[in-house]
Tab-separated table of C-alpha atoms in Angstrom:
chain	number	residue	atom	x	y	z
A	18	UNK	CA	102.322	134.118	103.469
A	19	UNK	CA	100.047	133.951	106.483
A	20	UNK	CA	99.901	130.581	108.228
A	21	UNK	CA	96.111	130.995	108.131
A	22	UNK	CA	96.242	130.535	104.355
A	23	UNK	CA	97.831	127.106	104.848
A	24	UNK	CA	95.186	126.254	107.465
A	25	UNK	CA	92.395	127.290	105.086
A	26	UNK	CA	93.853	125.230	102.248
A	27	UNK	CA	94.163	122.230	104.561
A	28	UNK	CA	90.477	122.475	105.498
A	29	UNK	CA	89.435	122.868	101.865
A	30	UNK	CA	91.449	119.829	100.777
A	31	UNK	CA	89.989	117.737	103.603
A	32	UNK	CA	86.449	118.812	102.680
A	33	UNK	CA	86.508	117.465	99.119
A	34	UNK	CA	86.836	113.922	97.817
A	35	UNK	CA	87.711	115.117	94.299
A	36	UNK	CA	91.344	114.623	93.372
A	37	UNK	CA	91.111	117.412	90.787
A	38	UNK	CA	89.707	119.810	93.370
A	39	UNK	CA	92.451	118.903	95.847
A	40	UNK	CA	95.160	119.482	93.233
A	41	UNK	CA	93.652	122.806	92.158
A	42	UNK	CA	93.448	124.106	95.741
A	43	UNK	CA	97.002	123.025	96.550
A	44	UNK	CA	98.289	124.530	93.302
A	45	UNK	CA	96.735	127.873	94.170
A	46	UNK	CA	98.367	127.865	97.608
A	47	UNK	CA	101.827	127.004	96.270
A	48	UNK	CA	101.599	129.752	93.647
A	49	UNK	CA	100.774	132.246	96.394
A	50	UNK	CA	103.768	131.212	98.522
A	51	UNK	CA	107.152	132.905	98.304
A	52	UNK	CA	109.950	130.590	97.077
A	53	UNK	CA	111.426	130.345	100.588
A	54	UNK	CA	108.005	129.314	101.941
A	55	UNK	CA	107.255	126.579	99.407
A	56	UNK	CA	109.077	123.683	101.104
A	57	UNK	CA	107.455	124.505	104.448
A	58	UNK	CA	104.010	124.819	102.855
A	59	UNK	CA	104.361	121.471	101.092
A	60	UNK	CA	105.389	119.794	104.349
A	61	UNK	CA	102.502	121.308	106.324
A	62	UNK	CA	99.934	120.477	103.640
A	63	UNK	CA	101.289	116.913	103.554
A	64	UNK	CA	100.742	116.643	107.312
A	65	UNK	CA	104.425	116.783	108.254
A	66	UNK	CA	106.780	119.044	110.156
A	67	UNK	CA	110.054	119.808	108.323
A	68	UNK	CA	111.821	119.316	111.666
A	69	UNK	CA	110.415	115.799	112.119
A	70	UNK	CA	109.515	114.751	115.660
A	71	UNK	CA	109.879	117.721	118.006
A	72	UNK	CA	108.956	116.187	121.370
A	73	UNK	CA	105.485	117.741	121.707
A	74	UNK	CA	102.698	115.325	122.647
A	75	UNK	CA	99.061	115.565	123.636
A	76	UNK	CA	99.878	116.353	127.271
A	77	UNK	CA	101.557	119.593	126.182
A	78	UNK	CA	98.673	120.518	123.870
A	79	UNK	CA	95.495	119.657	125.758
A	80	UNK	CA	95.493	122.994	127.646
A	81	UNK	CA	96.025	125.796	125.139
A	82	UNK	CA	95.499	129.562	125.162
A	83	UNK	CA	92.304	130.889	123.592
A	84	UNK	CA	92.484	131.274	119.828
A	85	UNK	CA	93.256	134.671	118.343
A	86	UNK	CA	90.430	136.548	116.638
A	87	UNK	CA	92.474	137.573	113.592
A	88	UNK	CA	95.355	135.821	111.812
A	89	UNK	CA	98.830	137.327	112.169
A	90	UNK	CA	101.257	134.410	112.103
A	91	UNK	CA	103.524	134.141	109.075
A	92	UNK	CA	104.564	130.721	107.750
A	93	UNK	CA	108.244	131.471	108.371
A	94	UNK	CA	107.461	132.564	111.944
A	95	UNK	CA	105.744	129.240	112.657
A	96	UNK	CA	108.673	127.330	111.191
A	97	UNK	CA	111.164	129.298	113.299
A	98	UNK	CA	109.128	128.727	116.462
A	99	UNK	CA	108.961	124.958	115.864
A	100	UNK	CA	112.712	124.885	115.219
A	101	UNK	CA	113.263	126.598	118.576
A	102	UNK	CA	110.933	124.128	120.307
A	103	UNK	CA	112.829	121.165	118.852
A	104	UNK	CA	116.136	122.611	120.061
A	105	UNK	CA	115.051	123.028	123.695
A	106	UNK	CA	116.774	120.578	126.051
A	107	UNK	CA	118.347	120.316	129.479
A	108	UNK	CA	117.290	121.810	132.794
A	109	UNK	CA	114.138	123.897	132.549
A	110	UNK	CA	113.305	122.547	129.097
A	111	UNK	CA	109.706	121.684	129.976
A	112	UNK	CA	108.924	125.232	131.081
A	113	UNK	CA	110.760	126.712	128.095
A	114	UNK	CA	108.881	124.482	125.675
A	115	UNK	CA	105.587	125.394	127.321
A	116	UNK	CA	106.387	129.080	126.944
A	117	UNK	CA	107.164	128.738	123.254
A	118	UNK	CA	103.975	126.741	122.646
A	119	UNK	CA	101.824	129.272	124.496
A	120	UNK	CA	103.333	132.147	122.538
A	121	UNK	CA	102.664	130.310	119.283
A	122	UNK	CA	99.077	129.306	120.074
A	123	UNK	CA	98.174	132.746	121.489
A	124	UNK	CA	98.665	134.220	118.020
A	125	UNK	CA	96.894	131.375	116.173
A	126	UNK	CA	93.248	131.412	115.114
A	127	UNK	CA	90.997	128.391	115.689
A	128	UNK	CA	91.692	126.841	112.238
A	129	UNK	CA	95.397	127.392	112.850
A	130	UNK	CA	95.064	125.698	116.256
A	131	UNK	CA	93.612	122.623	114.580
A	132	UNK	CA	96.359	122.517	111.983
A	133	UNK	CA	99.137	122.962	114.561
A	134	UNK	CA	97.762	120.193	116.786
A	135	UNK	CA	97.489	117.851	113.798
A	136	UNK	CA	101.063	118.605	112.764
A	137	UNK	CA	102.525	118.182	116.250
A	138	UNK	CA	100.688	114.887	116.824
A	139	UNK	CA	101.190	113.572	113.294
A	140	UNK	CA	97.461	113.040	112.891
A	141	UNK	CA	96.645	115.242	109.920
A	142	UNK	CA	94.536	113.252	107.443
A	143	UNK	CA	93.372	115.605	104.705
A	144	UNK	CA	93.979	113.635	101.528
A	145	UNK	CA	97.053	115.589	100.366
A	146	UNK	CA	98.975	112.395	99.632
A	147	UNK	CA	102.299	112.541	97.805
A	148	UNK	CA	100.762	111.839	94.399
A	149	UNK	CA	98.254	114.669	94.776
A	150	UNK	CA	100.904	117.032	96.102
A	151	UNK	CA	103.313	116.133	93.298
A	152	UNK	CA	100.644	117.031	90.744
A	153	UNK	CA	100.101	120.369	92.485
A	154	UNK	CA	103.846	121.110	92.539
A	155	UNK	CA	104.114	120.380	88.816
A	156	UNK	CA	101.208	122.670	88.009
A	157	UNK	CA	102.410	125.474	90.257
A	158	UNK	CA	105.920	125.334	88.763
A	159	UNK	CA	104.818	124.726	85.179
A	160	UNK	CA	106.983	121.620	84.789
A	161	UNK	CA	106.139	118.056	83.657
A	162	UNK	CA	104.691	115.877	86.425
A	163	UNK	CA	107.079	113.077	85.417
A	164	UNK	CA	110.046	115.336	86.238
A	165	UNK	CA	108.636	116.149	89.686
A	166	UNK	CA	107.934	112.506	90.473
A	167	UNK	CA	111.367	111.402	89.359
A	168	UNK	CA	113.140	114.064	91.424
A	169	UNK	CA	111.013	113.280	94.485
A	170	UNK	CA	111.684	109.554	94.153
A	171	UNK	CA	115.419	110.054	93.981
A	172	UNK	CA	115.595	112.764	96.651
A	173	UNK	CA	113.076	111.235	99.026
A	174	UNK	CA	112.190	114.842	99.925
A	175	UNK	CA	109.190	116.314	98.113
A	176	UNK	CA	109.365	119.695	99.934
A	177	UNK	CA	112.944	120.238	98.707
A	178	UNK	CA	111.947	119.176	95.215
A	179	UNK	CA	108.994	121.575	95.286
A	180	UNK	CA	111.221	124.496	96.234
A	181	UNK	CA	113.670	123.668	93.445
A	182	UNK	CA	110.829	123.387	90.927
A	183	UNK	CA	109.313	126.730	91.928
A	184	UNK	CA	112.668	128.530	91.994
A	185	UNK	CA	114.388	127.021	88.961
A	186	UNK	CA	111.897	124.949	87.004
A	187	UNK	CA	113.115	121.908	85.062
A	188	UNK	CA	116.783	122.836	85.556
A	189	UNK	CA	116.377	122.653	89.310
A	190	UNK	CA	114.728	119.250	89.104
A	191	UNK	CA	117.477	117.870	86.868
A	192	UNK	CA	119.991	118.243	89.706
A	193	UNK	CA	118.352	115.522	91.788
A	194	UNK	CA	120.126	112.205	91.368
A	195	UNK	CA	120.327	108.917	93.164
A	196	UNK	CA	122.880	109.221	95.964
A	197	UNK	CA	124.340	105.970	97.352
A	198	UNK	CA	123.781	105.610	101.115
A	199	UNK	CA	120.604	107.719	100.767
A	200	UNK	CA	117.580	105.405	100.281
A	201	UNK	CA	114.998	105.894	97.549
A	202	UNK	CA	111.436	104.646	97.430
A	203	UNK	CA	111.311	101.104	96.021
A	204	UNK	CA	109.473	100.368	92.795
A	205	UNK	CA	106.178	98.617	93.520
A	206	UNK	CA	104.111	96.182	91.493
A	207	UNK	CA	100.612	96.037	90.127
A	208	UNK	CA	98.637	92.783	90.181
A	209	UNK	CA	97.888	90.206	87.461
A	210	UNK	CA	95.393	87.394	87.896
A	211	UNK	CA	97.772	84.757	86.468
A	212	UNK	CA	101.022	84.468	84.540
A	213	UNK	CA	99.284	84.281	81.166
A	214	UNK	CA	97.508	87.569	81.864
A	215	UNK	CA	100.794	89.087	83.010
A	216	UNK	CA	102.640	88.050	79.852
A	217	UNK	CA	99.778	89.356	77.727
A	218	UNK	CA	100.141	92.819	79.297
A	219	UNK	CA	103.912	92.985	78.730
A	220	UNK	CA	105.473	92.599	75.288
A	221	UNK	CA	108.969	91.479	76.277
A	222	UNK	CA	109.017	89.948	79.728
A	223	UNK	CA	110.767	87.795	82.269
A	224	UNK	CA	109.366	85.882	85.236
A	225	UNK	CA	110.974	85.979	88.666
A	226	UNK	CA	110.318	84.200	91.977
A	227	UNK	CA	108.374	86.245	94.500
A	228	UNK	CA	110.063	85.369	97.764
A	229	UNK	CA	108.144	85.436	101.040
A	230	UNK	CA	110.761	87.654	102.625
A	231	UNK	CA	111.260	91.320	103.447
A	232	UNK	CA	112.245	93.920	100.866
A	233	UNK	CA	115.682	95.469	101.344
A	234	UNK	CA	117.752	98.095	99.580
A	235	UNK	CA	121.512	97.672	99.957
A	236	UNK	CA	123.879	100.618	99.394
A	237	UNK	CA	127.654	100.701	99.281
A	238	UNK	CA	130.325	103.356	98.857
A	239	UNK	CA	133.829	101.960	99.315
A	240	UNK	CA	133.722	99.849	102.467
A	241	UNK	CA	130.695	101.669	103.885
A	242	UNK	CA	127.467	99.675	103.552
A	243	UNK	CA	123.921	100.627	104.511
A	244	UNK	CA	120.799	98.464	104.371
A	245	UNK	CA	117.274	99.894	104.365
A	246	UNK	CA	113.774	98.423	104.554
A	247	UNK	CA	111.033	99.088	102.012
A	248	UNK	CA	109.835	102.018	104.146
A	249	UNK	CA	113.425	103.367	104.170
A	250	UNK	CA	114.273	102.528	107.792
A	251	UNK	CA	117.991	101.966	108.365
A	252	UNK	CA	118.558	98.397	109.639
A	253	UNK	CA	122.281	98.169	108.874
A	254	UNK	CA	123.259	97.281	112.462
A	255	UNK	CA	120.650	94.519	112.599
A	256	UNK	CA	121.760	92.574	109.507
A	257	UNK	CA	125.546	92.091	109.743
A	258	UNK	CA	125.491	89.020	107.473
A	259	UNK	CA	123.877	91.050	104.671
A	260	UNK	CA	126.365	93.881	105.192
A	261	UNK	CA	129.253	91.428	104.927
A	262	UNK	CA	127.851	89.925	101.729
A	263	UNK	CA	127.447	93.330	100.049
A	264	UNK	CA	130.918	94.430	101.154
A	265	UNK	CA	132.391	91.301	99.535
A	266	UNK	CA	131.076	92.264	96.082
A	267	UNK	CA	133.539	93.623	93.550
A	268	UNK	CA	132.208	97.191	93.274
A	269	UNK	CA	133.285	100.619	94.453
A	270	UNK	CA	129.709	101.863	94.766
A	271	UNK	CA	126.317	100.284	94.182
A	272	UNK	CA	122.653	100.244	95.111
A	273	UNK	CA	120.850	96.900	94.978
A	274	UNK	CA	117.175	96.007	95.363
A	275	UNK	CA	116.320	92.639	96.841
A	276	UNK	CA	114.856	90.515	99.596
A	277	UNK	CA	116.068	89.341	102.972
A	278	UNK	CA	114.677	86.000	104.043
A	279	UNK	CA	115.155	83.423	106.784
A	280	UNK	CA	115.598	79.946	105.295
A	281	UNK	CA	115.329	76.527	106.849
A	282	UNK	CA	118.178	74.015	106.422
A	283	UNK	CA	116.330	72.484	103.458
A	284	UNK	CA	116.196	75.883	101.727
A	285	UNK	CA	112.496	76.454	102.261
A	286	UNK	CA	111.467	79.821	103.727
A	287	UNK	CA	110.654	80.275	107.380
A	288	UNK	CA	107.306	81.994	108.129
A	289	UNK	CA	107.394	85.689	107.256
A	290	UNK	CA	107.220	86.672	110.940
A	291	UNK	CA	110.529	84.885	111.571
A	292	UNK	CA	112.232	87.077	108.986
A	293	UNK	CA	110.583	90.235	110.346
A	294	UNK	CA	111.593	89.414	113.911
A	295	UNK	CA	115.213	90.074	112.915
A	296	UNK	CA	114.275	93.543	111.693
A	297	UNK	CA	112.758	94.357	115.066
A	298	UNK	CA	115.657	92.997	117.136
A	299	UNK	CA	118.376	95.549	117.849
A	300	UNK	CA	120.760	93.113	119.511
A	301	UNK	CA	122.089	90.461	117.124
A	302	UNK	CA	123.624	87.386	118.758
A	303	UNK	CA	124.833	83.940	117.787
A	304	UNK	CA	121.304	82.691	118.545
A	305	UNK	CA	119.695	85.081	116.059
A	306	UNK	CA	118.027	83.516	113.037
A	307	UNK	CA	120.396	84.036	110.080
A	308	UNK	CA	119.126	85.936	107.061
A	309	UNK	CA	119.952	85.282	103.425
A	310	UNK	CA	119.856	88.070	100.849
A	311	UNK	CA	118.762	87.703	97.234
A	312	UNK	CA	118.884	90.596	94.779
A	313	UNK	CA	116.779	91.238	91.689
A	314	UNK	CA	117.709	94.738	90.521
A	315	UNK	CA	120.598	97.197	90.380
A	316	UNK	CA	119.898	100.933	90.607
A	317	UNK	CA	123.474	102.251	90.685
A	318	UNK	CA	126.919	100.835	90.047
A	319	UNK	CA	130.404	102.328	89.902
A	320	UNK	CA	129.184	105.935	89.959
A	321	UNK	CA	126.510	105.460	87.287
A	322	UNK	CA	122.761	105.748	87.899
A	323	UNK	CA	120.864	102.942	86.184
A	324	UNK	CA	117.247	103.763	87.076
A	325	UNK	CA	116.432	105.205	83.643
A	326	UNK	CA	117.874	102.219	81.766
A	327	UNK	CA	115.640	99.350	80.636
A	328	UNK	CA	115.576	96.311	82.891
A	329	UNK	CA	117.600	94.196	80.451
A	330	UNK	CA	120.561	96.576	80.905
A	331	UNK	CA	120.179	96.761	84.684
A	332	UNK	CA	120.050	92.972	84.893
A	333	UNK	CA	123.262	92.674	82.857
A	334	UNK	CA	125.043	94.867	85.430
A	335	UNK	CA	123.448	92.944	88.301
A	336	UNK	CA	124.564	89.590	86.914
A	337	UNK	CA	128.121	90.862	86.507
A	338	UNK	CA	128.297	92.070	90.130
A	339	UNK	CA	126.347	89.529	92.194
A	340	UNK	CA	127.042	85.759	92.376
A	341	UNK	CA	124.300	83.550	90.973
A	342	UNK	CA	123.485	82.053	94.381
A	343	UNK	CA	122.558	85.555	95.632
A	344	UNK	CA	120.232	86.365	92.736
A	345	UNK	CA	116.470	85.816	92.715
A	346	UNK	CA	115.829	83.080	90.107
A	347	UNK	CA	114.290	84.362	86.865
A	348	UNK	CA	113.262	83.074	83.460
A	349	UNK	CA	113.064	85.127	80.277
A	350	UNK	CA	110.052	83.809	78.385
A	351	UNK	CA	106.906	84.770	76.546
A	352	UNK	CA	105.507	81.243	76.761
A	353	UNK	CA	102.608	80.986	79.263
A	354	UNK	CA	103.211	77.259	79.790
A	355	UNK	CA	106.884	77.767	80.633
A	356	UNK	CA	105.967	80.651	82.931
A	357	UNK	CA	103.320	78.534	84.677
A	358	UNK	CA	105.831	75.736	85.239
A	359	UNK	CA	108.240	78.309	86.706
A	360	UNK	CA	105.464	79.528	89.031
A	361	UNK	CA	104.590	75.965	90.074
A	362	UNK	CA	108.237	75.329	90.955
A	363	UNK	CA	108.396	78.504	93.075
A	364	UNK	CA	105.250	77.482	94.953
A	365	UNK	CA	106.573	73.953	95.477
A	366	UNK	CA	109.639	75.446	97.143
A	367	UNK	CA	107.443	77.418	99.563
A	368	UNK	CA	107.554	80.859	97.968
A	369	UNK	CA	104.643	83.254	97.392
A	370	UNK	CA	104.415	83.236	93.623
A	371	UNK	CA	106.164	85.107	90.828
A	372	UNK	CA	106.688	88.560	89.423
A	373	UNK	CA	106.218	89.195	85.708
A	374	UNK	CA	108.446	92.103	84.649
A	375	UNK	CA	109.083	94.031	81.476
A	376	UNK	CA	112.608	93.868	80.067
A	377	UNK	CA	112.063	97.340	78.606
A	378	UNK	CA	110.828	99.142	81.737
A	379	UNK	CA	112.932	101.666	83.664
A	380	UNK	CA	113.068	101.516	87.456
A	381	UNK	CA	110.152	103.657	88.645
A	382	UNK	CA	111.378	104.365	92.169
A	383	UNK	CA	108.600	104.881	94.663
A	384	UNK	CA	105.828	104.075	92.176
A	385	UNK	CA	103.545	101.157	91.413
A	386	UNK	CA	104.813	100.786	87.870
A	387	UNK	CA	102.995	99.065	85.018
A	388	UNK	CA	106.214	97.190	84.166
A	389	UNK	CA	106.021	94.971	87.280
A	390	UNK	CA	103.136	92.581	87.894
A	391	UNK	CA	102.795	90.245	90.873
A	392	UNK	CA	101.085	86.877	90.509
A	393	UNK	CA	100.071	84.953	93.621
A	394	UNK	CA	97.850	81.860	93.502
A	395	UNK	CA	95.655	82.849	96.440
A	396	UNK	CA	93.987	86.201	96.956
A	397	UNK	CA	95.780	88.397	99.461
A	398	UNK	CA	95.538	92.116	100.117
A	399	UNK	CA	97.547	94.467	102.288
A	400	UNK	CA	94.870	96.422	104.161
A	401	UNK	CA	94.811	99.039	106.897
A	402	UNK	CA	93.282	98.403	110.324
A	403	UNK	CA	90.597	101.055	110.921
A	404	UNK	CA	89.251	99.748	114.239
A	405	UNK	CA	89.083	96.626	116.392
A	406	UNK	CA	86.534	95.080	118.734
A	407	UNK	CA	87.157	93.643	122.188
A	408	UNK	CA	87.112	89.860	122.146
A	409	UNK	CA	85.029	87.360	124.093
A	410	UNK	CA	85.775	84.067	125.836
A	411	UNK	CA	89.466	83.276	125.763
A	412	UNK	CA	90.001	86.534	123.892
A	413	UNK	CA	88.507	88.678	126.660
A	414	UNK	CA	90.777	91.657	127.276
A	415	UNK	CA	92.257	91.430	123.789
A	416	UNK	CA	91.394	93.451	120.694
A	417	UNK	CA	90.251	90.785	118.272
A	418	UNK	CA	87.823	91.549	115.430
A	419	UNK	CA	89.607	93.837	112.964
A	420	UNK	CA	87.856	96.405	110.751
A	421	UNK	CA	89.674	96.325	107.416
A	422	UNK	CA	90.054	99.180	104.959
A	423	UNK	CA	91.504	99.634	101.469
A	424	UNK	CA	93.188	102.887	100.548
A	425	UNK	CA	91.168	105.318	98.421
A	426	UNK	CA	93.570	107.395	96.279
A	427	UNK	CA	90.803	109.821	95.317
A	428	UNK	CA	89.757	110.895	98.799
A	429	UNK	CA	92.924	110.082	100.716
A	430	UNK	CA	90.801	108.014	103.108
A	431	UNK	CA	89.899	104.339	103.390
A	432	UNK	CA	87.003	102.136	102.272
A	433	UNK	CA	85.936	99.472	104.743
A	434	UNK	CA	85.727	95.960	103.290
A	435	UNK	CA	84.667	93.924	106.284
A	436	UNK	CA	85.935	92.441	109.512
A	437	UNK	CA	87.877	89.379	110.592
A	438	UNK	CA	89.026	87.684	113.781
A	439	UNK	CA	90.370	84.572	112.021
A	440	UNK	CA	93.975	83.427	111.710
A	441	UNK	CA	95.277	85.078	114.861
A	442	UNK	CA	97.637	83.380	117.289
A	443	UNK	CA	97.706	84.285	120.981
A	444	UNK	CA	100.997	86.070	120.367
A	445	UNK	CA	99.463	88.093	117.535
A	446	UNK	CA	96.452	89.029	119.671
A	447	UNK	CA	98.711	90.371	122.399
A	448	UNK	CA	100.862	92.270	119.899
A	449	UNK	CA	97.960	93.863	118.067
A	450	UNK	CA	96.190	94.852	121.296
A	451	UNK	CA	99.264	96.730	122.488
A	452	UNK	CA	99.896	98.439	119.157
A	453	UNK	CA	96.267	99.287	118.374
A	454	UNK	CA	95.692	100.842	121.791
A	455	UNK	CA	98.687	103.089	121.141
A	456	UNK	CA	96.901	104.274	117.955
A	457	UNK	CA	93.478	104.730	119.587
A	458	UNK	CA	91.478	107.822	118.600
A	459	UNK	CA	88.065	107.116	120.172
A	460	UNK	CA	85.721	104.361	121.391
A	461	UNK	CA	82.140	103.520	120.603
A	462	UNK	CA	80.899	100.760	122.879
A	463	UNK	CA	83.094	97.713	122.332
A	464	UNK	CA	84.803	99.185	119.245
A	465	UNK	CA	88.182	100.938	119.488
A	466	UNK	CA	88.864	103.226	116.514
A	467	UNK	CA	92.509	103.778	115.605
A	468	UNK	CA	94.698	105.912	113.402
A	469	UNK	CA	94.953	104.082	110.041
A	470	UNK	CA	98.634	103.182	110.263
A	471	UNK	CA	98.940	99.413	110.799
A	472	UNK	CA	99.046	97.291	107.646
A	473	UNK	CA	97.900	93.674	107.804
A	474	UNK	CA	98.072	91.024	105.075
A	475	UNK	CA	94.675	89.426	104.593
A	476	UNK	CA	93.941	86.207	102.698
A	477	UNK	CA	90.409	85.792	101.350
A	478	UNK	CA	88.369	83.635	98.984
A	479	UNK	CA	86.810	86.390	96.894
A	480	UNK	CA	85.037	89.732	96.870
A	481	UNK	CA	81.263	89.802	97.022
A	482	UNK	CA	78.702	92.552	96.535
A	483	UNK	CA	77.548	93.870	99.898
A	484	UNK	CA	75.270	96.812	100.718
A	485	UNK	CA	76.517	96.645	104.297
A	486	UNK	CA	79.663	98.642	103.568
A	487	UNK	CA	80.034	102.040	101.838
A	488	UNK	CA	82.127	100.602	98.997
A	489	UNK	CA	79.423	98.070	98.149
A	490	UNK	CA	81.884	95.177	98.513
A	491	UNK	CA	83.030	92.775	101.210
A	492	UNK	CA	85.761	90.149	101.457
A	493	UNK	CA	84.652	86.510	101.660
A	494	UNK	CA	86.223	84.382	104.417
A	495	UNK	CA	88.901	86.931	105.279
A	496	UNK	CA	91.683	85.750	107.587
A	497	UNK	CA	94.909	87.280	108.856
A	498	UNK	CA	98.178	86.069	107.341
A	499	UNK	CA	100.303	88.483	109.350
A	500	UNK	CA	101.102	92.096	110.046
A	501	UNK	CA	103.370	94.050	107.709
A	502	UNK	CA	105.397	96.443	109.865
A	503	UNK	CA	107.707	96.869	106.868
A	504	UNK	CA	104.902	98.635	104.975
A	505	UNK	CA	103.446	102.078	105.550
A	506	UNK	CA	99.717	102.762	105.232
A	507	UNK	CA	100.416	104.595	101.965
A	508	UNK	CA	101.555	101.238	100.509
A	509	UNK	CA	98.330	99.404	101.337
A	510	UNK	CA	96.266	98.092	98.445
A	511	UNK	CA	93.749	100.457	96.924
A	512	UNK	CA	90.013	100.085	96.554
A	513	UNK	CA	90.605	100.069	92.779
A	514	UNK	CA	92.495	96.775	93.156
A	515	UNK	CA	89.585	95.333	95.137
A	516	UNK	CA	87.093	96.507	92.509
A	517	UNK	CA	89.157	94.795	89.811
A	518	UNK	CA	89.078	91.510	91.755
A	519	UNK	CA	85.346	91.954	92.292
A	520	UNK	CA	84.762	92.485	88.568
A	521	UNK	CA	86.944	89.586	87.418
A	522	UNK	CA	85.456	86.105	86.856
A	523	UNK	CA	86.111	83.582	89.593
């Protein structure tokens, strides 16, 4: 397959806001690819390089050869060239890398130039998100979408799953299993307005504290333990107390889902930023704030995968493995009054709220499953920072007023919901100025536009109709609760969630 065909598909996908049109165009491209090209094509169309970071930045790309008049590059040739570029090191590496880049760009047409630059810089935003791409893989391979999603969740590698699906169909997908010490995407929750509404949506449910901590996934094989964040970063070396606790459990192998949280002496949670500061600190000392771990699900134990079992069975295994003082408190009930009392107790102890979960639901790794519902008493959303404005007065020289966007699953873009400069400490202003400037894409007057990568938790009093913004909605009295470096932009709340809040009675 010519690389130009991938570039053309990328432009077509970016040009439409229709999910169906995106899926159809991607499906066509994958069907045209040879089996050995599929994984590479999926990566490129998802805005990623199979090789990961290859050490090529804007300085190496700003002066490029003129574009070729006709396409000639093959997909496999581009992949081989990027592999060579990644492998260059040592004396003379800068000149060697420059030579490889020039040779690659000399043969690339203008659309291919744009695609290559986007891939090298990690700035390709065309709406081919994992859900859209998974649908396209399923259609191209003629296999159920549920099988593709399950394999991708467990493998954490959609390109590899796509190749297996194209080559071998359902049999190839069946080989993907949960592998301890290899993280999988965590199951995510939808939102319920209150516990009564949550219980009404689930037939057989339990209620569980929603801790104001940081999501962790703990793996163990023998004495080897690994701990990952919700975005699958390995933080094992930074949380020795959690590693020791998991190693002390009576199990040969396991995978646990839970929360890490910093607690005060009275058992109440420290502010979320205190917990997150441990995740960002590489050197752990006796002065470091200790973390406690609490687990609420078990995905694997003793060589057996549990993700397809109903929650009641997973919880039975969890309770047998983990001491009660390391479990997130839960209550099995269908009684709204009992559930409300459980929520009130969680709030009184300083926690965020509760989760309402189905006892019959499997673990939908990497998905926002209908079997988990979060209930928090105040409105909060995880939104993406789209831009920021330079501050005035004591905030002069700091990026202050944030432009907030919700994720739009249909277009792959973001819908702006308003701005806020409230709730920020001096420390937060300094932090966000540094990080937002590193994500800068352009400026218009006093506004700095950024790549939509930083997630911020926003508290607000409601959603009002507003013709000022393209989505027709705006947040009322929005204020910053804190940044969520543990979340990727793909995990931000969607505009559909905001519309549901807007439509609901106050």
